[in-house]
mmCIF file of C-alpha atoms and ligand atoms in Angstrom:
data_model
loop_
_atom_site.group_PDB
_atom_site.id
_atom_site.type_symbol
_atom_site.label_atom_id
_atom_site.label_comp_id
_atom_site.label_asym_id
_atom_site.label_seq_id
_atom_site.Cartn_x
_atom_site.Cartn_y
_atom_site.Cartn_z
ATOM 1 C CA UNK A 1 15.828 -43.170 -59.695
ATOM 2 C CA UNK A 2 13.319 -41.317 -59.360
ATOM 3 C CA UNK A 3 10.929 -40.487 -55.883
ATOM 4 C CA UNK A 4 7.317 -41.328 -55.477
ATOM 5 C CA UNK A 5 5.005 -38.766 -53.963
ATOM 6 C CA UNK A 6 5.208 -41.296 -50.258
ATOM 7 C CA UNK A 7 8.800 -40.927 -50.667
ATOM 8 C CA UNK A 8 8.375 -36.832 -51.135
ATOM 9 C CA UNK A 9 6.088 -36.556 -48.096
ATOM 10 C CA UNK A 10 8.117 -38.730 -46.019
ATOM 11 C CA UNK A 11 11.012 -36.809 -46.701
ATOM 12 C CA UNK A 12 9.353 -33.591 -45.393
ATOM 13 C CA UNK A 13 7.778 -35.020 -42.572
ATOM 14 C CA UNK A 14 10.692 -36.531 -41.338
ATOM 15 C CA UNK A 15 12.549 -35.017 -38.109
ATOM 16 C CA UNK A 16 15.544 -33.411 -39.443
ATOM 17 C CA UNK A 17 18.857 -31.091 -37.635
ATOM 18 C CA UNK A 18 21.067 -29.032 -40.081
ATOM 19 C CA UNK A 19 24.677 -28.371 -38.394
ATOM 20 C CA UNK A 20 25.888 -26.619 -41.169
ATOM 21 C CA UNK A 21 24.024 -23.306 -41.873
ATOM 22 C CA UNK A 22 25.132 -19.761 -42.751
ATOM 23 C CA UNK A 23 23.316 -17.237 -41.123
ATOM 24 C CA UNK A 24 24.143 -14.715 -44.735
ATOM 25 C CA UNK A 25 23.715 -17.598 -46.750
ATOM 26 C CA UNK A 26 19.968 -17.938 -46.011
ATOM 27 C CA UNK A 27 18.466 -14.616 -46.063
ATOM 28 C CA UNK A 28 14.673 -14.669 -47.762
ATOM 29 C CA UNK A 29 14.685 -12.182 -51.129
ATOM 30 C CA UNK A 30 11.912 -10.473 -49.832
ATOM 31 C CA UNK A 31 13.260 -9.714 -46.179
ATOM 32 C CA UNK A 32 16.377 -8.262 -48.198
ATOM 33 C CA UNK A 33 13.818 -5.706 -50.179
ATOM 34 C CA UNK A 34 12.451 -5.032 -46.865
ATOM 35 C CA UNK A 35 15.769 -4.498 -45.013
ATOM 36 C CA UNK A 36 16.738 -2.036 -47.905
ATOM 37 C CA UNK A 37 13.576 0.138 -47.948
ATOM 38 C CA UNK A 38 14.152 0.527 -44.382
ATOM 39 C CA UNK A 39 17.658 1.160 -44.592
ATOM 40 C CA UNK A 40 17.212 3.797 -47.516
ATOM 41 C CA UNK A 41 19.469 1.788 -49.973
ATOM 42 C CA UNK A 42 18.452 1.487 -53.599
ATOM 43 C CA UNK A 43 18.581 -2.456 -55.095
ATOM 44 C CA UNK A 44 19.092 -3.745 -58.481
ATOM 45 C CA UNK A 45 15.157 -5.185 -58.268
ATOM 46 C CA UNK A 46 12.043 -3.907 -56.840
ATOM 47 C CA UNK A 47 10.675 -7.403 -56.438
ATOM 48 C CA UNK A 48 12.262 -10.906 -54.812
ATOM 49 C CA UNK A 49 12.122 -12.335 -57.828
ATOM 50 C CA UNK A 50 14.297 -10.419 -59.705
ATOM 51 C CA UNK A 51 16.735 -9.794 -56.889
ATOM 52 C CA UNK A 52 17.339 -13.763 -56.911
ATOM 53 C CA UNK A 53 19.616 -13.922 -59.359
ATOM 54 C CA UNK A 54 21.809 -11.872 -57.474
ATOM 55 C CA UNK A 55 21.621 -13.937 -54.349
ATOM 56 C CA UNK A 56 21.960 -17.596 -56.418
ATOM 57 C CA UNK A 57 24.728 -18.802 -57.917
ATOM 58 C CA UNK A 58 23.528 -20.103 -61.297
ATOM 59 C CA UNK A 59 25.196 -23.396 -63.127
ATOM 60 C CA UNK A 60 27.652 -21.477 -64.416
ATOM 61 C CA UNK A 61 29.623 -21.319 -60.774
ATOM 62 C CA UNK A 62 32.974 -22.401 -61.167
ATOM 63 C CA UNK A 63 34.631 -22.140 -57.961
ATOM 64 C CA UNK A 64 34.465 -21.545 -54.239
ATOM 65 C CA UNK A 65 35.270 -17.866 -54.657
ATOM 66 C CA UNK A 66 32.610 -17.230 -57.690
ATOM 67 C CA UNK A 67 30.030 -18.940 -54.710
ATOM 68 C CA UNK A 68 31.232 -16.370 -52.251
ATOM 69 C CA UNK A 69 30.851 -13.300 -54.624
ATOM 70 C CA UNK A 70 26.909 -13.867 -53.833
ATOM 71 C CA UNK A 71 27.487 -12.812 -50.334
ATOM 72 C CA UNK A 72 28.702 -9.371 -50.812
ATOM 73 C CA UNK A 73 25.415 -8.209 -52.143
ATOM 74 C CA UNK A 74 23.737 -9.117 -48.810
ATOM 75 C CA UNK A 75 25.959 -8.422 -46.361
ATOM 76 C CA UNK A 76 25.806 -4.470 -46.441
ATOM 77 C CA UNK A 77 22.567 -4.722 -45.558
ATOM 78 C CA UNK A 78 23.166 -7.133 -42.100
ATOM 79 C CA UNK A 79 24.336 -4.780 -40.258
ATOM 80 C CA UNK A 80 22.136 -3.130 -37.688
ATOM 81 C CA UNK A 81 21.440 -4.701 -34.472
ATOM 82 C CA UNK A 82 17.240 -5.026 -36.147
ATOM 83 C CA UNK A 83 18.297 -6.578 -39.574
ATOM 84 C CA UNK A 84 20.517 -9.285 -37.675
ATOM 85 C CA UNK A 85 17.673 -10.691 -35.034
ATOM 86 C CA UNK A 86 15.075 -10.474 -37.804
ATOM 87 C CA UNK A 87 17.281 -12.542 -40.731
ATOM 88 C CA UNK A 88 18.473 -15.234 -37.116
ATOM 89 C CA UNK A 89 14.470 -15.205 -36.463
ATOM 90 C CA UNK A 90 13.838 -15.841 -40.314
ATOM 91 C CA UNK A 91 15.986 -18.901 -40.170
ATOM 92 C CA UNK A 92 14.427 -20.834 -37.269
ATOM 93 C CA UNK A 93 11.064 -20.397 -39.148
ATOM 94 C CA UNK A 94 12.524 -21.407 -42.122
ATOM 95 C CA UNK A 95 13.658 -24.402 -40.738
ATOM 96 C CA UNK A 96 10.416 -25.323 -38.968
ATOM 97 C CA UNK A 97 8.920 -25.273 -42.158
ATOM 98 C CA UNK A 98 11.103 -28.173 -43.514
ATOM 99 C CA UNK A 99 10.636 -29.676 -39.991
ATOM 100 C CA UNK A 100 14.490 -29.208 -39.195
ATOM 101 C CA UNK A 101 14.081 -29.570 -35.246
ATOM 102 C CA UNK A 102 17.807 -28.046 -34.683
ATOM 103 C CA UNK A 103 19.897 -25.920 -36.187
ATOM 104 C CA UNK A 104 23.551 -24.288 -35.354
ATOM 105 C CA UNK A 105 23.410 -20.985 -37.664
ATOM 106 C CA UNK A 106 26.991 -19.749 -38.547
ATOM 107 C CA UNK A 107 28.147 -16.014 -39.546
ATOM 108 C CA UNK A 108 31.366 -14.014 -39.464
ATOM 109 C CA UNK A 109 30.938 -11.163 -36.364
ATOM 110 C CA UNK A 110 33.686 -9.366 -38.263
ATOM 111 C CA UNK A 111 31.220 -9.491 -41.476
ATOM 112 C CA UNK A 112 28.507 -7.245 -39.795
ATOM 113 C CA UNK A 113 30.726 -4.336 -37.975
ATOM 114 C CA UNK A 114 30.030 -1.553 -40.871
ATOM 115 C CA UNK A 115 27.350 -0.281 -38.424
ATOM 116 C CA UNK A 116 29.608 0.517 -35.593
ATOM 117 C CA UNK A 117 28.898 -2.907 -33.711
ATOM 118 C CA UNK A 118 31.217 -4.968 -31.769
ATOM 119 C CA UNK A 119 31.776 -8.299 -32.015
ATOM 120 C CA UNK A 120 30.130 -9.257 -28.874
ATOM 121 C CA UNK A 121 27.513 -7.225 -29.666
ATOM 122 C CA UNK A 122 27.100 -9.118 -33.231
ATOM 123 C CA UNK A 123 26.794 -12.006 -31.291
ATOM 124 C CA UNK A 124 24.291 -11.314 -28.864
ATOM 125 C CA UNK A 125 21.508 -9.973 -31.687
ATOM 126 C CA UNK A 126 21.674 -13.178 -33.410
ATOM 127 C CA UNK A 127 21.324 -14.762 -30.535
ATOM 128 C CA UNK A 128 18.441 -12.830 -29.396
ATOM 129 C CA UNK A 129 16.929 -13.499 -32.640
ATOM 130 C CA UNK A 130 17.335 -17.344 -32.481
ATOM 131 C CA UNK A 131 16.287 -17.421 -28.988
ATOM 132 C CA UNK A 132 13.054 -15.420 -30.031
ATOM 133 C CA UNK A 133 12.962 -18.126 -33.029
ATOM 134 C CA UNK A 134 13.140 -21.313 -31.023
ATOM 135 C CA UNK A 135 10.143 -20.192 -28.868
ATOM 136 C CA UNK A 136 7.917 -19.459 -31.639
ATOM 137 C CA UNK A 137 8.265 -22.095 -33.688
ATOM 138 C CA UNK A 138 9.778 -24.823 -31.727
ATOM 139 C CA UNK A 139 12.954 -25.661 -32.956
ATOM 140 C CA UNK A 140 16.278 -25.639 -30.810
ATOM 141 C CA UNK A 141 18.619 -23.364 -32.664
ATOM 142 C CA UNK A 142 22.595 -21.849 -31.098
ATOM 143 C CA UNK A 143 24.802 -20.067 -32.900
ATOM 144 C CA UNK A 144 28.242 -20.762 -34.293
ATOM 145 C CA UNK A 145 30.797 -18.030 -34.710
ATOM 146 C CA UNK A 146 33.066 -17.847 -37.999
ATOM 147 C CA UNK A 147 36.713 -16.561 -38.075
ATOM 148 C CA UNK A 148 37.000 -15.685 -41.775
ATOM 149 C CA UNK A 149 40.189 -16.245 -43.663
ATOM 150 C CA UNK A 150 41.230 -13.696 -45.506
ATOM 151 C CA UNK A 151 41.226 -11.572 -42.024
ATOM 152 C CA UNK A 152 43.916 -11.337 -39.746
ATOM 153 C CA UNK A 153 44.900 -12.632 -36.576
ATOM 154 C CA UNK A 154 43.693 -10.000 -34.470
ATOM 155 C CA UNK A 155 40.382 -10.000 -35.957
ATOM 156 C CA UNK A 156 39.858 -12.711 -36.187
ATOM 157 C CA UNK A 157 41.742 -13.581 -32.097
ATOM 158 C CA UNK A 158 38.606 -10.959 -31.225
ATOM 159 C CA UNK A 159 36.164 -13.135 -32.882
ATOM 160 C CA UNK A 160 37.130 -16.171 -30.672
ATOM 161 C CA UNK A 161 37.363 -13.740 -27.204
ATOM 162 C CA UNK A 162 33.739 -12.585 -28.062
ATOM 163 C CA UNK A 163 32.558 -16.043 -28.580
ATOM 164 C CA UNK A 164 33.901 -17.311 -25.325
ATOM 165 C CA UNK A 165 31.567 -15.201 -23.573
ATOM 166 C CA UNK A 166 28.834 -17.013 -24.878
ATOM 167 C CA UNK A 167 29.444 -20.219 -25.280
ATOM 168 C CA UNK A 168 27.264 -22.644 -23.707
ATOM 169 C CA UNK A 169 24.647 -19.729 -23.868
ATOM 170 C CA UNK A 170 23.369 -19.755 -27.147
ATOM 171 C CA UNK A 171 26.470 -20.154 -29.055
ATOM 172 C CA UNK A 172 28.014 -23.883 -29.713
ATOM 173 C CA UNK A 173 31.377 -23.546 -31.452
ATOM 174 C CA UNK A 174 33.624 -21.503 -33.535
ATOM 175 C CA UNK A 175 34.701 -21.944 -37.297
ATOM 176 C CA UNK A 176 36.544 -20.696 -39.663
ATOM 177 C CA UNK A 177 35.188 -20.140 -43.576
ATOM 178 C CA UNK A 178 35.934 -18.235 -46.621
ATOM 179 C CA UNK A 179 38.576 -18.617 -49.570
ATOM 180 C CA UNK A 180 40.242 -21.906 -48.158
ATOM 181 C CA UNK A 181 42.186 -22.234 -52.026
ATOM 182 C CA UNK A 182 44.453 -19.205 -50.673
ATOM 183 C CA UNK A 183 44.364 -19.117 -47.301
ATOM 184 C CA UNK A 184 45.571 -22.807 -45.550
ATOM 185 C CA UNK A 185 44.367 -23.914 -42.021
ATOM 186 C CA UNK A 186 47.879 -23.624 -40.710
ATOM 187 C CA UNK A 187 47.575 -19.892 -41.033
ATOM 188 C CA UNK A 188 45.274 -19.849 -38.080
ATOM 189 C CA UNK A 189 47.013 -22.236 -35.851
ATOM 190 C CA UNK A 190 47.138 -18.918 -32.924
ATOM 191 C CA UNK A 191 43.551 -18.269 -33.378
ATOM 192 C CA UNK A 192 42.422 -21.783 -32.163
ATOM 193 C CA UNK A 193 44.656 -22.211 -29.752
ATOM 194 C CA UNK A 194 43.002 -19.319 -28.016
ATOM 195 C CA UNK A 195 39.705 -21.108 -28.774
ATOM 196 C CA UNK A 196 41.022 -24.616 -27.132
ATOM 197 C CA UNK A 197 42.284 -22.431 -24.433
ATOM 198 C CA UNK A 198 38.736 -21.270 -23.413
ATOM 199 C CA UNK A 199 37.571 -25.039 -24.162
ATOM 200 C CA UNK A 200 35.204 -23.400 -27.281
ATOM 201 C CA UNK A 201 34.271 -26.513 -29.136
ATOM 202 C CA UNK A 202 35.501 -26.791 -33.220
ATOM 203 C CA UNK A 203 34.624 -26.846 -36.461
ATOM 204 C CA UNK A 204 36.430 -26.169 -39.282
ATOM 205 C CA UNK A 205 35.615 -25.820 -43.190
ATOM 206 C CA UNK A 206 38.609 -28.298 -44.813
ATOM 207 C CA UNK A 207 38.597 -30.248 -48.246
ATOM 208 C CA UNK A 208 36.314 -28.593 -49.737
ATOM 209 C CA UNK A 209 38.558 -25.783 -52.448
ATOM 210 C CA UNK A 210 41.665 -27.006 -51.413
ATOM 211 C CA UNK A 211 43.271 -30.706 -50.403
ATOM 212 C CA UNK A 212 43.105 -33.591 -47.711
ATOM 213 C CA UNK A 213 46.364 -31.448 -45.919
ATOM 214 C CA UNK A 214 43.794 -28.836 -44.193
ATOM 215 C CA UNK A 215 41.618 -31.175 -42.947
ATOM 216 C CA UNK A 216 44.694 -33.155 -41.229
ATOM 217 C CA UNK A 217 45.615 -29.558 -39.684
ATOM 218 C CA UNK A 218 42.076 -28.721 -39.115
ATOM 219 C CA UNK A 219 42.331 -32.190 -36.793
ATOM 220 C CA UNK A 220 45.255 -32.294 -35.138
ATOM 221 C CA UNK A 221 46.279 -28.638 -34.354
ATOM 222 C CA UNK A 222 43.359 -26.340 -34.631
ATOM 223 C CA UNK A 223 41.567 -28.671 -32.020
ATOM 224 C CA UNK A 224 38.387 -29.457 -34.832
ATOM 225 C CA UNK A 225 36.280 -32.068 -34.320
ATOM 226 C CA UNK A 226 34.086 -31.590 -36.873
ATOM 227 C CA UNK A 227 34.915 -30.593 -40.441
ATOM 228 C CA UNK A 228 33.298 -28.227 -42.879
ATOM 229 C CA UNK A 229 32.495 -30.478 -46.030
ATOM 230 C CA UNK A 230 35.607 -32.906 -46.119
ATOM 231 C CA UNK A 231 34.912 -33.725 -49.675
ATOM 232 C CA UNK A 232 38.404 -34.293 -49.997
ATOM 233 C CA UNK A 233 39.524 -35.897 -48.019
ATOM 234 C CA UNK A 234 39.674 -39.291 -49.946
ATOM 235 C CA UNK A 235 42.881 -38.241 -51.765
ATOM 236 C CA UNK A 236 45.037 -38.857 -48.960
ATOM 237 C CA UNK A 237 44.486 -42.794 -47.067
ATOM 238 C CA UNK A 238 46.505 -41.126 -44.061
ATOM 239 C CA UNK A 239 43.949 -38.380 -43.230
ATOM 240 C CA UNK A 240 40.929 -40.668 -43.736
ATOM 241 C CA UNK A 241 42.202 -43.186 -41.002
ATOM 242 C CA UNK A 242 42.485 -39.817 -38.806
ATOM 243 C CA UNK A 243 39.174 -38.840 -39.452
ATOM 244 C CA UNK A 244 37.969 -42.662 -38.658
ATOM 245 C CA UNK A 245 40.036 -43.073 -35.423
ATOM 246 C CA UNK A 246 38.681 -39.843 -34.046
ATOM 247 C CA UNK A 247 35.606 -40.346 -35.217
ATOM 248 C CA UNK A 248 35.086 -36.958 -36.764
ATOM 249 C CA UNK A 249 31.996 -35.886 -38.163
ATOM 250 C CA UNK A 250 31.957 -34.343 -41.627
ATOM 251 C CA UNK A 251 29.412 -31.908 -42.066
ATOM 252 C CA UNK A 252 28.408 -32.372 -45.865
ATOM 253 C CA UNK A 253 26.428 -30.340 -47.745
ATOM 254 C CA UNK A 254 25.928 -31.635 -51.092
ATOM 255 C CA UNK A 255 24.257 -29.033 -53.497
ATOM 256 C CA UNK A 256 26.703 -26.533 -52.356
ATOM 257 C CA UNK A 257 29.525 -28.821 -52.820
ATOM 258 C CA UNK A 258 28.636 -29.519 -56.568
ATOM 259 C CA UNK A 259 28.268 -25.619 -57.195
ATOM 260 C CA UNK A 260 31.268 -24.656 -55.627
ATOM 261 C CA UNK A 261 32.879 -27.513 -57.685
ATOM 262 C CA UNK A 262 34.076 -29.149 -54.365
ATOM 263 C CA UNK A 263 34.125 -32.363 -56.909
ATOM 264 C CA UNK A 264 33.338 -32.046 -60.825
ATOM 265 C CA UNK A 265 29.908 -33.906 -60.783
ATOM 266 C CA UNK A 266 27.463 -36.167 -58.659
ATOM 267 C CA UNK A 267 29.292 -39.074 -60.148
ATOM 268 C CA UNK A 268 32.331 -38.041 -58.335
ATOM 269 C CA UNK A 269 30.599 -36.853 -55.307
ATOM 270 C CA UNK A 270 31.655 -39.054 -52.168
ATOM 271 C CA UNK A 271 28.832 -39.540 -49.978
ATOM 272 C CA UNK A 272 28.186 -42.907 -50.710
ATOM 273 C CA UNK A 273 31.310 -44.487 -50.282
ATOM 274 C CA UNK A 274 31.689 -42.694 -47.153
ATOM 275 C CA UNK A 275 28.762 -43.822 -45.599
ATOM 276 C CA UNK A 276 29.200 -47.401 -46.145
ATOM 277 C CA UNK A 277 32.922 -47.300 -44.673
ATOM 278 C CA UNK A 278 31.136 -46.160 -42.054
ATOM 279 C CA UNK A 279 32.236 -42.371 -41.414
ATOM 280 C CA UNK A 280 30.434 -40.320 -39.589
ATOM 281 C CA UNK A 281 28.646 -37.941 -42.013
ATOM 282 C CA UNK A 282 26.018 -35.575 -41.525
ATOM 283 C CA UNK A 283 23.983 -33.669 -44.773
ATOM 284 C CA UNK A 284 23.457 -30.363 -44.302
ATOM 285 C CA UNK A 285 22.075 -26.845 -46.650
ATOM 286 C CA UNK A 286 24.957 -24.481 -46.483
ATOM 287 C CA UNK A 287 23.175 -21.684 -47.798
ATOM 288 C CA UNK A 288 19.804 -22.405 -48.399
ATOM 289 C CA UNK A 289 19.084 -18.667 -50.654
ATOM 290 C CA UNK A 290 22.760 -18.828 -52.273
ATOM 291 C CA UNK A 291 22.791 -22.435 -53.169
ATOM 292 C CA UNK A 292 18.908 -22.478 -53.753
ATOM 293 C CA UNK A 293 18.471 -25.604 -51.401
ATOM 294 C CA UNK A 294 16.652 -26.797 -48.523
ATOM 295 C CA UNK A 295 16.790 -30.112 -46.240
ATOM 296 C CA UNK A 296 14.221 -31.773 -47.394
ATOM 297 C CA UNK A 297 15.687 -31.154 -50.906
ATOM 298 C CA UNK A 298 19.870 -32.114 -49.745
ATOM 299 C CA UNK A 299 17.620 -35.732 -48.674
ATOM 300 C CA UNK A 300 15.655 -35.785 -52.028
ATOM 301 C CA UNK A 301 19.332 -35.493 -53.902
ATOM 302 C CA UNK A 302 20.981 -38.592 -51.518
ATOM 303 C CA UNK A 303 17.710 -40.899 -52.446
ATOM 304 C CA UNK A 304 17.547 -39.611 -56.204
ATOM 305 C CA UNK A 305 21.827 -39.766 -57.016
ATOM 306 C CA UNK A 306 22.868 -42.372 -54.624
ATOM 307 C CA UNK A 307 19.660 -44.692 -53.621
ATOM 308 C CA UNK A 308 20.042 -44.026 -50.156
ATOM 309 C CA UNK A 309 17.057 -45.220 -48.748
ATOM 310 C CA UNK A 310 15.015 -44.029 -45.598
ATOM 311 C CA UNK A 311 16.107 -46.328 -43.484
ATOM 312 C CA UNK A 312 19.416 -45.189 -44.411
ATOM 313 C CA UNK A 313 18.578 -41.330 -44.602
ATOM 314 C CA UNK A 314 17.259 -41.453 -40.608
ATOM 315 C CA UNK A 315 20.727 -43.251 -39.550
ATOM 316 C CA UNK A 316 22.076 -39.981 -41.208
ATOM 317 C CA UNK A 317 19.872 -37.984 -39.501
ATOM 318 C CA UNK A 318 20.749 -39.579 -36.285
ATOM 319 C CA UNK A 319 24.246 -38.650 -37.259
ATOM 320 C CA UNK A 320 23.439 -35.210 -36.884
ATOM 321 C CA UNK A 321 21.660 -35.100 -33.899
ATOM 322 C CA UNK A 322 24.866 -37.787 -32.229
ATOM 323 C CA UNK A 323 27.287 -34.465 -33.454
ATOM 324 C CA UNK A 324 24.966 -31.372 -32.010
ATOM 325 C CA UNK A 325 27.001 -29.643 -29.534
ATOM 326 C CA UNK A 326 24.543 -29.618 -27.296
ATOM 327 C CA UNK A 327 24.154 -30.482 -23.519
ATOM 328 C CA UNK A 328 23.464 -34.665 -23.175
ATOM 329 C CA UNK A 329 20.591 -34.412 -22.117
ATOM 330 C CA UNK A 330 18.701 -32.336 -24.359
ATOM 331 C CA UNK A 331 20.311 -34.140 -27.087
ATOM 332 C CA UNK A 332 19.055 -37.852 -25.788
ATOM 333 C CA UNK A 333 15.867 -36.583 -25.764
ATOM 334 C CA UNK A 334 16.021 -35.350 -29.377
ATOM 335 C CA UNK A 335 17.015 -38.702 -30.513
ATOM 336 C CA UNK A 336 14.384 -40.280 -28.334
ATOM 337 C CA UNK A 337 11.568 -38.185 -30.335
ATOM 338 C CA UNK A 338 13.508 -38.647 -33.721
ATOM 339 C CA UNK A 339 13.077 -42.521 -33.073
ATOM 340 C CA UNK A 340 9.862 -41.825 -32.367
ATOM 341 C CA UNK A 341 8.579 -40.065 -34.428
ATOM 342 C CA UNK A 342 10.562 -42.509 -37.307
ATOM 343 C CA UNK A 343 8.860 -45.182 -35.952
ATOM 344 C CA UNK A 344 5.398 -43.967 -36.543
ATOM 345 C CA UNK A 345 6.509 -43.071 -40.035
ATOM 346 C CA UNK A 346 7.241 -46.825 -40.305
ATOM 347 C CA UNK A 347 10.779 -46.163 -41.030
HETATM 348 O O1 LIG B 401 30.888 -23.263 -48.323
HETATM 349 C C1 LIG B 401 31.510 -22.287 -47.849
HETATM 350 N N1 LIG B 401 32.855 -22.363 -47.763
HETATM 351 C C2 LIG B 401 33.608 -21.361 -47.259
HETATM 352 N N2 LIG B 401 33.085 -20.208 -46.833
HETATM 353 C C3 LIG B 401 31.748 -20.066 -46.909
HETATM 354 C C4 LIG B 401 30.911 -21.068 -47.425
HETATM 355 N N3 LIG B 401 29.645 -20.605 -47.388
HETATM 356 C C5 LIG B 401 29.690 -19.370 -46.873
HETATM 357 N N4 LIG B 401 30.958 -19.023 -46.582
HETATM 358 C C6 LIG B 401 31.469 -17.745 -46.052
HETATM 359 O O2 LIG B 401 31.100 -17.625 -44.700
HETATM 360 C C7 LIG B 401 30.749 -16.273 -44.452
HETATM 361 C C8 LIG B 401 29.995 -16.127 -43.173
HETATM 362 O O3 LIG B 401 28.793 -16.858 -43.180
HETATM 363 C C9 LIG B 401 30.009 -15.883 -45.721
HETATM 364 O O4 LIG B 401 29.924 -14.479 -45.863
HETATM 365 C C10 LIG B 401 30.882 -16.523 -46.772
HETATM 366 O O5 LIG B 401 31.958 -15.666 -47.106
HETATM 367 ZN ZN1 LIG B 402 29.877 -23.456 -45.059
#
């Protein structure tokens, strides 16, 4: 099925949160070009056009780890306490202009440390940056700090100790990302019980490159109570009645789960069947440069694939802004303007 141009504008104009965001994931081409004349370091391309390629996976990604190959070429270049405000204050306007009205942006501390940074430090730029970002353009945006996998315990036990010091002030939750095929949830079992200790909320990337069993551990011992794609987790009828009874939101991200071959094809792609059982899922970008995606776009796919329909698409929507970790308040009054402002859209 294909949209009409209503459909198209609606889809835009509607009110929209993404929970699922990486902060490396979504840096512009031309801010990179920027970054490296600044930073004295010679790239591939003089031009954003020609450095895309090497910030896009193509259709020829085959796996999770091909998709993360894309963020080594921008990382070197995140690492001063200027690049990482400007790239958090990039995303918040980035967002306004798909009128996303929240966002939670997630990055690795550990990832941006060449520089001589700390953690903490890491931390508090990007916050700075989003802060900066949500009063110029309007849009509530916190952080989310990422334990990475193929890291160790003590980096990654750091990771959660800086976080702590900022949560509730600009930062929401902690994850934990990267190569999930080699690298199981149960692995991390010490770092999240430091993170439950200082009552940091969870999220964790599960069944998405690997099975049903990490979400399950994700769930009942690393204290998650949301989970990172969950594509997956229909191969085991055990772990989906744990996500129902806890009412766990999945934060799906469709474009990014075809590329990284999370499932084979759209036709095998879950989100419908989910939603009509009734799960709690959310849609979300990923990595809006790397997966060459945005909102509005994620929403296009769901009505295009799987004949969601508006109505449908702003009870997702409402999804997401039910599973912000953010204070009540501000939160009821986000779905008071969504319902709103859906309202006057006739939706
Ligand atoms: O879909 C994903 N699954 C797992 N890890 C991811 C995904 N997208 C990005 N990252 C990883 O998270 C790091 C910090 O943002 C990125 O550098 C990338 O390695
Ligand atoms: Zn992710």
């Amino acid at each position: 099925m294909s949209l009409n141009r209503n459909e198209e504008a609606l889809l835009l104009q509607l009110p929209k949160v993404d929970l699922h965001l990486h902060l490396d994931g979504c840096v512009k081409p031309g801010t990179l070009l920027e970054l490296a004349n600044e930073q004295g370091v010679s790239l591939p391309a003089a031009d954003p056009e020609g450095l895309l390629p090497y910030m896009q996976v193509d259709d020829d990604c085959d796996s999770l780890v091909t998709y993360l190959s894309k963020f080594d070429f921008v990382l070197p270049l995140l690492q001063t306490p200027e690049a990482l405000e400007r790239v958090a204050y990039e995303v918040v306007e980035q967002c306004a202009e798909q009128n996303c009205k929240y966002v939670e942006v997630r990055f690795g501390p550990q990832l941006h440390r060449i520089g001589g940074l700390s953690a903490s430090e890491v931390i508090a730029h990007v916050i700075k940056g989003l802060q900066r970002g949500e009063k110029d353009f309007g849009v509530i945006a916190q952080a989310i700090a990422i334990c990475m996998r193929h890291q160790g315990i003590q980096e990654n036990l750091e990771v959660i100790e800086a976080a702590s010091q900022f949560t509730g002030k600009g930062l929401a939750a902690v994850d934990l990302a990267g190569d999930e095929a080699n690298y199981p949830a149960e692995l991390f079992r010490q770092v999240f019980e430091l993170a439950q200790e200082r009552g940091i909320p969870v999220t964790i990337h599960a069944g998405e490159a690997a099975g049903p069993g990490n979400i399950q551990e994700a769930i009942t011992k690393l204290g998650a109570t949301r989970i990172g794609h969950g594509v997956r987790m229909r191969e085991s009828a055990e772990v989906m009645e744990l996500v129902r009874r806890q009412g766990i939101v999945l934060e799906m991200c469709p474009i990014s789960n075809i590329q990284t071959k999370a499932v084979s094809s759209w036709d095998a792609y879950p989100i419908r069947d989910y939603y009509d059982q009734g799960y709690l899922i959310t849609v979300n970008t990923d990595n809006p440069t790397v997966s060459g995606t945005t909102i509005t776009k994620e929403y296009h796919v769901l009505m295009e694939k799987f004949n969601f329909t508006l109505q449908e698409i702003a009870a997702i929507i409402l999804n997401g802004v039910d599973a912000a970790l953010l204070d009540e308040q501000r939160k009821q009054a986000m779905r008071q303007e969504f319902q709103r402002k859906f309202a006057e859209l006739e939706i």
